[in-house]
mmCIF file of C-alpha atoms in Angstrom:
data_model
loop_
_atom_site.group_PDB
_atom_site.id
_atom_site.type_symbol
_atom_site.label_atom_id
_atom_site.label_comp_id
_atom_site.label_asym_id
_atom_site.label_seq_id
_atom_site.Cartn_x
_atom_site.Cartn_y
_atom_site.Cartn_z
ATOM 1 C CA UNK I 1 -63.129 41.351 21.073
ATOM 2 C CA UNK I 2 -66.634 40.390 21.106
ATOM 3 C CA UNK I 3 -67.705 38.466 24.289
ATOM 4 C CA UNK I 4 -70.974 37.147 26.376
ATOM 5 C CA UNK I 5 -71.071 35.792 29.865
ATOM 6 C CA UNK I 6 -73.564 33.776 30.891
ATOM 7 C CA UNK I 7 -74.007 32.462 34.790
ATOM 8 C CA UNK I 8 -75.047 30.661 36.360
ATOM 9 C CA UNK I 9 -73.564 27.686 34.127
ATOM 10 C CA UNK I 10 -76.332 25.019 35.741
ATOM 11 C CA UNK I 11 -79.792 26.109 37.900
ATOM 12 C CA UNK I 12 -81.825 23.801 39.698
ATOM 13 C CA UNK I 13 -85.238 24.922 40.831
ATOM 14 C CA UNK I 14 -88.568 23.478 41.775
ATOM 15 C CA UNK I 15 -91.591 23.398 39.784
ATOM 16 C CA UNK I 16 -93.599 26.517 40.086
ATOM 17 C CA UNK I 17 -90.404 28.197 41.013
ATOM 18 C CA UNK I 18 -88.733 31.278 39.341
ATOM 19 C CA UNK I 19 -85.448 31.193 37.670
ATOM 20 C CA UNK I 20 -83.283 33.711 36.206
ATOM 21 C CA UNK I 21 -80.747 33.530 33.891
ATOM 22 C CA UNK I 22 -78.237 36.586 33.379
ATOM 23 C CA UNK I 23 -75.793 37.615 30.691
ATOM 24 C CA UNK I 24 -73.279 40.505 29.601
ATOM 25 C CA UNK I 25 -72.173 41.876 26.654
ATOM 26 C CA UNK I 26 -69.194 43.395 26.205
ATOM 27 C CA UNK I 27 -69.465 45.313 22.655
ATOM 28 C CA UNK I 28 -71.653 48.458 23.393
ATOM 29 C CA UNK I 29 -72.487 48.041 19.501
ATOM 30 C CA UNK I 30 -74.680 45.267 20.346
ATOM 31 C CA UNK I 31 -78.400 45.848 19.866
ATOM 32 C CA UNK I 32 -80.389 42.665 19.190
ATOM 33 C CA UNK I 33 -80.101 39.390 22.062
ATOM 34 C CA UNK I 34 -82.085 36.379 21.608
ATOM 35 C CA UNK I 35 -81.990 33.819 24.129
ATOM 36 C CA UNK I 36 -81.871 30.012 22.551
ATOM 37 C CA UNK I 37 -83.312 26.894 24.073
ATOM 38 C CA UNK I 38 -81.678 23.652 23.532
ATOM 39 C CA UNK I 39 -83.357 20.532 24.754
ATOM 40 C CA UNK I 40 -80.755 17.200 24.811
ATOM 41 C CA UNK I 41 -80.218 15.798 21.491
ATOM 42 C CA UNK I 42 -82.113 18.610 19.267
ATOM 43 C CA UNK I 43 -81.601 22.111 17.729
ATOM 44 C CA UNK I 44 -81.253 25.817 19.577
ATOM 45 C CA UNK I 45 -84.313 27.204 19.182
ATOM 46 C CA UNK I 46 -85.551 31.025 19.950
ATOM 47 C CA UNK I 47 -87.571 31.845 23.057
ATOM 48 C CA UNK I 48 -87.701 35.480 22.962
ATOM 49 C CA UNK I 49 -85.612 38.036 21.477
ATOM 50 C CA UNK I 50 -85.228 41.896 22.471
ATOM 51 C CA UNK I 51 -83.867 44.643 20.904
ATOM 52 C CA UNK I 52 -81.765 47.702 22.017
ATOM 53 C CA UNK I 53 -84.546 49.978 21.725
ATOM 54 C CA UNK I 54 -86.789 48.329 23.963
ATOM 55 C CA UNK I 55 -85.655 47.453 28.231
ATOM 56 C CA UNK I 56 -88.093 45.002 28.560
ATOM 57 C CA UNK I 57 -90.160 42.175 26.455
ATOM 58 C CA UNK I 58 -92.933 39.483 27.908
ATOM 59 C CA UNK I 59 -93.981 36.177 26.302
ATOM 60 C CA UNK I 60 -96.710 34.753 28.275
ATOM 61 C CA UNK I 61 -93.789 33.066 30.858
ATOM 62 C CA UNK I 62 -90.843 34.194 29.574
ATOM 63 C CA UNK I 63 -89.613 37.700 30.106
ATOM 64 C CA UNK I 64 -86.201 39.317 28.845
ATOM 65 C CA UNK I 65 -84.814 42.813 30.336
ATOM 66 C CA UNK I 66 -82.033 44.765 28.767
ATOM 67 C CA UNK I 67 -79.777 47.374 30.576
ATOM 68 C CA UNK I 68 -77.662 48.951 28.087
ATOM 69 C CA UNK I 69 -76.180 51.133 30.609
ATOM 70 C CA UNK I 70 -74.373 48.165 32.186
ATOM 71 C CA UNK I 71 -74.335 46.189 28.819
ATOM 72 C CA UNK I 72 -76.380 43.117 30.665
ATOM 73 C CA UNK I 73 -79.377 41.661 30.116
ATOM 74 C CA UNK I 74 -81.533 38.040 31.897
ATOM 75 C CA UNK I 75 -83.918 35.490 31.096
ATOM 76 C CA UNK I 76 -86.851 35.221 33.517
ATOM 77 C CA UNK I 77 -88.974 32.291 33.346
ATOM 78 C CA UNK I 78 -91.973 31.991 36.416
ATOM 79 C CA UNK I 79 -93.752 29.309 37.173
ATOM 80 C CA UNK I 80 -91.397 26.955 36.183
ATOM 81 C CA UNK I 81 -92.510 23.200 34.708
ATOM 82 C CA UNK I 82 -90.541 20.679 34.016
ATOM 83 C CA UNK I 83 -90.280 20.864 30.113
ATOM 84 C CA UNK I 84 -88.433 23.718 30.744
ATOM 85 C CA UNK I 85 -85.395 21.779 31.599
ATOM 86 C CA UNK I 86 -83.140 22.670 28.848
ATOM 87 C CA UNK I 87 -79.956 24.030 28.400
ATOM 88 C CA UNK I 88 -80.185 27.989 27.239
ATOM 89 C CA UNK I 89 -77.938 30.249 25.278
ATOM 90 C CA UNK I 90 -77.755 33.879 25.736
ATOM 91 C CA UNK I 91 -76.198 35.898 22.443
ATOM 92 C CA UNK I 92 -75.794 38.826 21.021
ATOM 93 C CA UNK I 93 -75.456 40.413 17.573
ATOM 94 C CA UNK I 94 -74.318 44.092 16.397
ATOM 95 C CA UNK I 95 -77.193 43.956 13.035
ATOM 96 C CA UNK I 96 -74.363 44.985 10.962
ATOM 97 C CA UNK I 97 -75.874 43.704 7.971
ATOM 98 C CA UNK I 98 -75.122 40.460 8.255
ATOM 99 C CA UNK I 99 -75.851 37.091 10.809
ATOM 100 C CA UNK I 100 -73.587 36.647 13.504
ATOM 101 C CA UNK I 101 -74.228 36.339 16.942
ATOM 102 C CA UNK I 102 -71.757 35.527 19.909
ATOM 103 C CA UNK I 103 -73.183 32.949 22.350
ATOM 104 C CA UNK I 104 -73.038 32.931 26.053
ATOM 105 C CA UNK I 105 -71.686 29.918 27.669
ATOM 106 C CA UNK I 106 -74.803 28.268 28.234
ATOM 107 C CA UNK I 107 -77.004 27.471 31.612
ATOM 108 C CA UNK I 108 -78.248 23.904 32.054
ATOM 109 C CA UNK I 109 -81.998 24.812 33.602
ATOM 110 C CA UNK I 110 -83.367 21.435 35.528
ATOM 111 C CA UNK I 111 -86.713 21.780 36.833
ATOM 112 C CA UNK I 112 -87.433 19.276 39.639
ATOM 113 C CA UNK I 113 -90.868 18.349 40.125
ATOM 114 C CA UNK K 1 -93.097 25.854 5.349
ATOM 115 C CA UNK K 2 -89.773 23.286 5.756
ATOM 116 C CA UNK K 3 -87.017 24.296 8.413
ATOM 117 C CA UNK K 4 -83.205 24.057 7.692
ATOM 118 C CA UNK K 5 -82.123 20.584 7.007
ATOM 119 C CA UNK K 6 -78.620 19.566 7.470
ATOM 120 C CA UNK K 7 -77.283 16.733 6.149
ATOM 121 C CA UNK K 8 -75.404 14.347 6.948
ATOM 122 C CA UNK K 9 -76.875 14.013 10.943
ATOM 123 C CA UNK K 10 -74.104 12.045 11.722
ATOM 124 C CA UNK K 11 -70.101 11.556 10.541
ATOM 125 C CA UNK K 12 -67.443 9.790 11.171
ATOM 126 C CA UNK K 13 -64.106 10.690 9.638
ATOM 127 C CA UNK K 14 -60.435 10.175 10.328
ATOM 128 C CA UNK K 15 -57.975 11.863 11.259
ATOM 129 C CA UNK K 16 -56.291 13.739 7.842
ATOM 130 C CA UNK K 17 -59.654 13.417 5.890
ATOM 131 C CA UNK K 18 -61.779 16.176 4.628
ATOM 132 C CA UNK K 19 -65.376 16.559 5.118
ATOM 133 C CA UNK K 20 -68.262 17.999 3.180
ATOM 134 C CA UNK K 21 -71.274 19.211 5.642
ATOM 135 C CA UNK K 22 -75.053 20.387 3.713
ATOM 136 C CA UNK K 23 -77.427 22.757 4.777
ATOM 137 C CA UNK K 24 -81.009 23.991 3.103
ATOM 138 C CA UNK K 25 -82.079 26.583 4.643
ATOM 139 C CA UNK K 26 -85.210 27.936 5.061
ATOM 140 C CA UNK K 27 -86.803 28.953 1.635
ATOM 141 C CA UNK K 28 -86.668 32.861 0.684
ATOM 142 C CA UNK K 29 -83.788 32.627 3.284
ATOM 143 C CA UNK K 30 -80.547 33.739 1.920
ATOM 144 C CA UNK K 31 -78.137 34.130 5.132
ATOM 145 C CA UNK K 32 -76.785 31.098 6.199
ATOM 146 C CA UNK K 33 -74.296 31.072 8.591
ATOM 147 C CA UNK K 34 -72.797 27.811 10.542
ATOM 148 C CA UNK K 35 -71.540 27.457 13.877
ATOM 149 C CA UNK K 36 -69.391 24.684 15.793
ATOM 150 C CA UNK K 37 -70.818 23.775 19.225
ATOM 151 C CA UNK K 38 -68.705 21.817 21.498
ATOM 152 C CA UNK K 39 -68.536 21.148 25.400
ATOM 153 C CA UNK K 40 -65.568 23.093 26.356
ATOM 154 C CA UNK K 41 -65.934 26.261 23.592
ATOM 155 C CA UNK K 42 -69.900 26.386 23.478
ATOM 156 C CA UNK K 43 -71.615 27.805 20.391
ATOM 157 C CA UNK K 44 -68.576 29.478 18.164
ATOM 158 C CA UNK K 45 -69.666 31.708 14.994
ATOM 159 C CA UNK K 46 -67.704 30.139 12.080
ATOM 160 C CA UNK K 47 -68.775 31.943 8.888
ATOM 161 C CA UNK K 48 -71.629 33.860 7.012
ATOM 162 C CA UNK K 49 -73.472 33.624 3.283
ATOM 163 C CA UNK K 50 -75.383 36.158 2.018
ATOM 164 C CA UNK K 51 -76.108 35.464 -1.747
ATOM 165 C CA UNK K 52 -73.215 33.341 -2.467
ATOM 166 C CA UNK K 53 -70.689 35.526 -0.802
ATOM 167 C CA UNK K 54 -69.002 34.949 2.334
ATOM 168 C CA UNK K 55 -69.804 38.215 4.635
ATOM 169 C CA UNK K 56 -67.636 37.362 7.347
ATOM 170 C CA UNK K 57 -65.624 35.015 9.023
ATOM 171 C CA UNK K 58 -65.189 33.719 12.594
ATOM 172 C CA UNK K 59 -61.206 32.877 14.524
ATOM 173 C CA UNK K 60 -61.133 29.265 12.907
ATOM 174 C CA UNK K 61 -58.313 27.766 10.434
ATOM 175 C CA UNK K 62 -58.399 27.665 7.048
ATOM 176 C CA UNK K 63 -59.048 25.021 6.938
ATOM 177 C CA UNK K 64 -62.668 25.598 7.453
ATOM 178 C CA UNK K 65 -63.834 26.906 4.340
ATOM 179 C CA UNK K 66 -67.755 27.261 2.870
ATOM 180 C CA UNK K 67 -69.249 28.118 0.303
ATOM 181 C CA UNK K 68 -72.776 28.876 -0.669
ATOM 182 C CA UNK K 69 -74.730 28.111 -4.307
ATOM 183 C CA UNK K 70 -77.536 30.203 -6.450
ATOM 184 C CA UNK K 71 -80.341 28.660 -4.353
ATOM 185 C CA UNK K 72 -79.087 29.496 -1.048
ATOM 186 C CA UNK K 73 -78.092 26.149 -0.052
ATOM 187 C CA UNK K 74 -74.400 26.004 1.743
ATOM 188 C CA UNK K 75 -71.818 23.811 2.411
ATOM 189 C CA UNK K 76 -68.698 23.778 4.645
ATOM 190 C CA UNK K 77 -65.666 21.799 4.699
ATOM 191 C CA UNK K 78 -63.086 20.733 6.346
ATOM 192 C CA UNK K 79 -59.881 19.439 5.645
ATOM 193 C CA UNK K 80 -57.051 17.721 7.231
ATOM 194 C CA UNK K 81 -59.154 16.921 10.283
ATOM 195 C CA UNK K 82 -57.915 16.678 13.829
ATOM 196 C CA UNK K 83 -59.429 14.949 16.636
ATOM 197 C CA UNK K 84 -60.657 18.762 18.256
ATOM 198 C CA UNK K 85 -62.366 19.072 15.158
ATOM 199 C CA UNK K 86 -64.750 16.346 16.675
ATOM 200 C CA UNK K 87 -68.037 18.697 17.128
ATOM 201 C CA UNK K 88 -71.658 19.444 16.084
ATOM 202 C CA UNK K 89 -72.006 21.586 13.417
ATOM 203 C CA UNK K 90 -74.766 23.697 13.012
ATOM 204 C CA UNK K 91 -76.021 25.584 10.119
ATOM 205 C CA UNK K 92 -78.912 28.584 10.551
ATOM 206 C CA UNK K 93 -80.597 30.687 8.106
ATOM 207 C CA UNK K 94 -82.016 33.726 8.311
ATOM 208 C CA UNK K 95 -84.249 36.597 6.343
ATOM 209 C CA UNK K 96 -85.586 37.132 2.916
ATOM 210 C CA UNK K 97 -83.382 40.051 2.861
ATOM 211 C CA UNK K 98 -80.554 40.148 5.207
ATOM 212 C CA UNK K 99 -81.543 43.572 6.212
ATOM 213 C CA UNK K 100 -80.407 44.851 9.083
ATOM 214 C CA UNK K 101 -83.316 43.861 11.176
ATOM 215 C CA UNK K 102 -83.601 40.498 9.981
ATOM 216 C CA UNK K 103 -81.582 38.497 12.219
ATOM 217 C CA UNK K 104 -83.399 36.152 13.722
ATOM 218 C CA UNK K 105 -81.726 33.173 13.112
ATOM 219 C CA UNK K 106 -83.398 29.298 12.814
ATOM 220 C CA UNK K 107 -81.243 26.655 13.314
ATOM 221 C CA UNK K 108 -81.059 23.163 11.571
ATOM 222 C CA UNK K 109 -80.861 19.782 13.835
ATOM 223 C CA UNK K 110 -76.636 19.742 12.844
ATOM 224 C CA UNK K 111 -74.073 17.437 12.296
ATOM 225 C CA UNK K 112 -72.308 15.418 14.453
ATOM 226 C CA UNK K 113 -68.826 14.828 13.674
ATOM 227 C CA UNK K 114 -66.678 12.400 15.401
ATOM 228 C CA UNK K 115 -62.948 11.968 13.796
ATOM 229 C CA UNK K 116 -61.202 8.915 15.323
#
């Protein structure tokens, strides 16, 4: 069935660091992965999102990369601060039609300043 | 623009009860789909409403049903609750159309529910 791994399951990094965050699919139907960020006590909310068309995608920090080929695709965050301490879902979603997406495991981000 | 409110934020039931659990989603929205998120299992895909119909379904019991009304607004119950039931519940809603694009999904703050 449908499934997403997610590792590492916790990351610690100092500020100003770089951390990476990598996940893989295992439906080769799969062509749209956000990546969620969950702060203690509150809702997932999107990042960045990147479709099966596209390998790569840049927010001003934040940067996603897809590799269909291998069916895997990471979170990069530079310059790390510490609000970005948070715990963050990979997922992924075939666009059938209709919503669903299988979530990765999770990876509890703490930035240390 | 208002995001997806759940309702109730918190819950605590016992053990054999039945719950109710609200969500509004975002307006024009009409997929809403809701998800359990626990510890141990993570962020699990229980069911999907598009337009009052149920699209799909996730690998939970029956007795987790939904349902969703003419203005998009859904609700999901429970019955006969056991103690794993104990979870946050989280509701999201996505595009005016449900189009095959549209899947970016924004997620309300959940419900907690604890069953003692």
């Amino acid at each position: 069935g449908e499934n997403v791994e997610q590792h590492p399951s916790t990351l610690s990094v100092q500020e100003g660091d770089s951390a990476v965050i990598k996940c893989t699919y295992s439906d080769s139907a799969s062509n749209y992965f956000p990546w969620y960020k969950q702060e203690l006590g509150k809702r997932p909310q999107l990042i960045i999102d990147i479709r099966s068309n596209v390998g790569e995608k840049k927010d001003q920090r934040i940067a996603v990369t897809l590799n269909k080929t291998a069916k895997h695709f990471s979170l990069h965050i530079t310059e790390t601060q510490p609000e970005d301490s948070a715990v963050y879902f990979c997922a992924a979603s075939k666009n059938t039609g209709f919503q669903k997406l299988v979530f990765g495991t999770g990876t509890r981000l703490l930035v240390s300043p | 623009k208002a995001g997806v409110t759940q309702t109730p934020r918190y819950l605590i039931k016992t053990r054999g009860q039945q719950v109710t659990l609200s969500c509004s989603p975002i307006s024009g929205h009409r997929s809403v789909s809701w998800y359990q998120q626990t510890p141990g299992q993570g962020l699990q895909f229980l069911f999907e409403y598009f337009s009052e119909t149920q699209r799909n379904k996730g690998n939970f019991p029956g007795r987790f049903s939904g349902r969703q009304f003419s203005n998009s607004r859904s609700e999901m119950n429970v019955s006969t609750l056991e103690l794993g039931d104990s979870a946050l519940y989280l509701c999201a809603s996505s595009s005016p159309t449900g189009g095959l694009r549209d899947t970016e999904a924004f997620f309300g703050q959940g419900t907690r529910l604890t069953v003692v």
